[in-house]
XYZ file of C-alpha atoms in Angstrom:
193
model
C 8.331 6.828 6.909
C 8.909 3.344 5.556
C 6.287 4.056 2.893
C 8.352 7.034 1.702
C 11.481 4.882 1.379
C 9.511 2.295 -0.622
C 8.156 5.004 -2.946
C 11.600 6.529 -3.424
C 13.020 3.139 -4.428
C 10.081 2.582 -6.802
C 10.643 5.943 -8.491
C 14.307 5.163 -9.070
C 13.465 1.678 -10.376
C 10.752 2.940 -12.731
C 11.752 2.465 -16.416
C 10.625 6.061 -17.099
C 13.477 7.228 -14.842
C 16.082 4.681 -15.925
C 18.435 7.192 -17.573
C 18.479 9.344 -14.430
C 19.059 6.375 -12.134
C 21.875 5.025 -14.309
C 23.503 8.471 -14.246
C 23.316 8.515 -10.440
C 20.686 11.300 -10.382
C 18.264 11.010 -7.506
C 14.694 12.344 -7.524
C 14.351 15.738 -5.835
C 11.325 16.304 -3.612
C 10.704 16.777 0.094
C 7.878 15.063 1.948
C 7.305 15.346 5.680
C 4.277 14.148 7.668
C 4.142 17.414 9.659
C 3.944 19.628 6.564
C 1.188 22.230 6.653
C 2.235 23.720 3.283
C 2.851 21.937 0.006
C 4.715 23.591 -2.835
C 3.989 22.202 -6.313
C 5.852 23.481 -9.367
C 6.997 22.062 -12.679
C 10.366 20.420 -11.923
C 13.696 21.111 -10.202
C 16.060 23.522 -11.906
C 19.425 22.250 -13.095
C 21.136 24.000 -10.163
C 18.692 22.542 -7.634
C 19.056 19.033 -9.112
C 22.857 19.299 -9.121
C 22.972 20.417 -5.486
C 20.022 18.212 -4.399
C 18.601 21.253 -2.584
C 15.107 22.188 -3.780
C 14.578 25.809 -4.912
C 18.327 26.446 -4.607
C 18.426 29.050 -7.378
C 17.377 32.665 -8.106
C 13.760 31.537 -8.476
C 13.894 30.120 -4.961
C 15.264 33.365 -3.553
C 12.384 35.299 -5.068
C 9.828 32.694 -3.986
C 10.988 32.948 -0.361
C 10.722 36.746 -0.596
C 7.151 36.457 -1.848
C 6.338 33.990 0.932
C 7.928 36.319 3.488
C 9.976 33.583 5.126
C 13.631 32.978 5.839
C 15.778 30.247 4.346
C 15.681 28.592 7.769
C 11.857 28.495 7.813
C 11.792 27.290 4.214
C 14.306 24.485 4.637
C 14.173 23.534 8.316
C 10.772 24.392 9.805
C 9.354 20.953 9.028
C 6.193 22.701 7.826
C 6.957 22.773 4.089
C 6.783 19.893 1.629
C 7.945 20.157 -1.994
C 6.470 17.920 -4.674
C 7.134 19.072 -8.260
C 5.238 17.644 -11.230
C 8.488 15.890 -12.156
C 11.175 15.029 -9.609
C 13.997 15.345 -12.160
C 15.400 18.291 -14.103
C 13.902 17.825 -17.599
C 16.601 19.653 -19.583
C 16.886 22.948 -21.390
C 14.479 24.083 -24.104
C 14.463 26.999 -26.529
C 12.722 29.322 -24.043
C 13.754 28.008 -20.641
C 13.567 24.582 -19.066
C 11.613 21.817 -20.778
C 8.180 20.995 -19.344
C 7.728 18.206 -16.820
C 7.350 14.786 -18.394
C 3.828 13.627 -19.187
C 2.356 11.140 -16.740
C 4.910 11.566 -13.953
C 2.719 13.549 -11.541
C -0.379 11.487 -12.317
C 1.560 8.353 -11.409
C 3.337 9.503 -8.240
C 1.465 12.415 -6.636
C -1.561 10.341 -5.531
C 0.830 8.031 -3.684
C 2.570 10.886 -1.835
C -0.406 13.077 -0.906
C -1.741 10.722 1.816
C 1.657 10.959 3.555
C 0.976 14.650 4.302
C -2.343 14.730 6.217
C -1.781 18.157 7.840
C -1.390 20.177 4.622
C -3.744 23.163 4.576
C -2.100 25.403 1.962
C -0.969 24.232 -1.494
C 1.059 26.676 -3.572
C 0.687 26.035 -7.308
C 3.736 27.706 -8.795
C 3.427 28.298 -12.528
C 1.052 27.338 -15.302
C 1.942 23.624 -15.392
C 1.043 23.085 -11.735
C -2.143 25.125 -12.084
C -3.325 23.236 -15.158
C -2.621 19.884 -13.543
C -4.380 20.589 -10.241
C -7.069 23.130 -11.109
C -7.971 21.566 -14.460
C -11.166 23.216 -15.787
C -11.490 25.395 -12.689
C -8.489 27.464 -13.828
C -9.227 30.743 -15.574
C -8.443 31.189 -19.267
C -4.934 32.520 -18.575
C -2.293 32.253 -15.877
C -2.727 35.978 -15.210
C -6.459 35.602 -14.602
C -5.955 32.513 -12.440
C -3.372 34.275 -10.263
C -5.538 37.392 -10.017
C -8.452 35.234 -8.809
C -6.316 33.355 -6.276
C -8.992 33.603 -3.568
C -11.299 31.349 -5.604
C -9.083 28.265 -5.353
C -8.474 27.545 -1.647
C -6.724 25.473 -0.390
C -4.744 26.022 -3.583
C -2.887 29.311 -4.021
C -1.840 29.893 -7.669
C 1.330 31.903 -8.306
C 3.291 32.974 -11.345
C 6.653 31.208 -11.472
C 9.335 33.375 -9.793
C 11.807 32.710 -12.633
C 13.865 35.649 -13.929
C 12.167 34.906 -17.271
C 8.947 36.282 -15.743
C 10.282 39.679 -14.668
C 8.457 41.236 -17.637
C 5.181 39.724 -16.448
C 5.763 41.139 -12.982
C 6.423 44.598 -14.419
C 3.164 44.474 -16.406
C 1.140 43.234 -13.437
C 1.998 45.419 -10.418
C -1.164 44.232 -8.625
C 0.654 40.953 -7.968
C 3.124 42.564 -5.553
C 0.523 44.818 -3.906
C -2.392 42.371 -3.588
C -1.312 38.762 -4.057
C 2.021 38.781 -2.195
C 0.605 40.206 1.085
C -2.235 37.639 0.988
C 0.290 34.885 0.308
C 2.422 35.977 3.258
C -0.579 35.958 5.601
C -1.522 32.436 4.559
C 2.069 31.159 4.707
C 2.558 32.568 8.195
C -0.743 31.019 9.345
C 0.387 27.651 7.975
C 3.741 27.980 9.737
C 1.931 28.529 13.042
C -0.485 25.615 12.565
């Protein structure tokens, strides 16, 4: 994993990340060559960045429930990689966290993807991840994209599990009855691969 160490050093040395590096903030992601699942979302939460434990927040609890896996499987199975669109918490905005910084994923993701040759399932959590990876293939709305999840394999689009989206979940009960069971089947298959 020498390549990973070189990339990590390059991220921290990048002028775009200078303020984070000077503040002693490290990039938060998790890459492993044995990963069969890759989780892509917008950026770490403030709590996750502070603890340096990815998805260490209420959103992560809900995400693991949707996936139907334990904390142990999520953090220690060796089958899950986490690569947000930005590896640093972007700050707070008027309606939740700020979006990931422009250009970060385009610069770094192509360098990390070859390090995970066994990935067979890619969870796209939230609209930012879906727009970046699905581009014009995405439906006109997040709701339509998530509803049509079967059309995007190996990608699996999901609404973000943030507490800010509880209203969306209440308005779209099909998500829990149709999408979550399909997600759990695919996650469990990837864990066994």
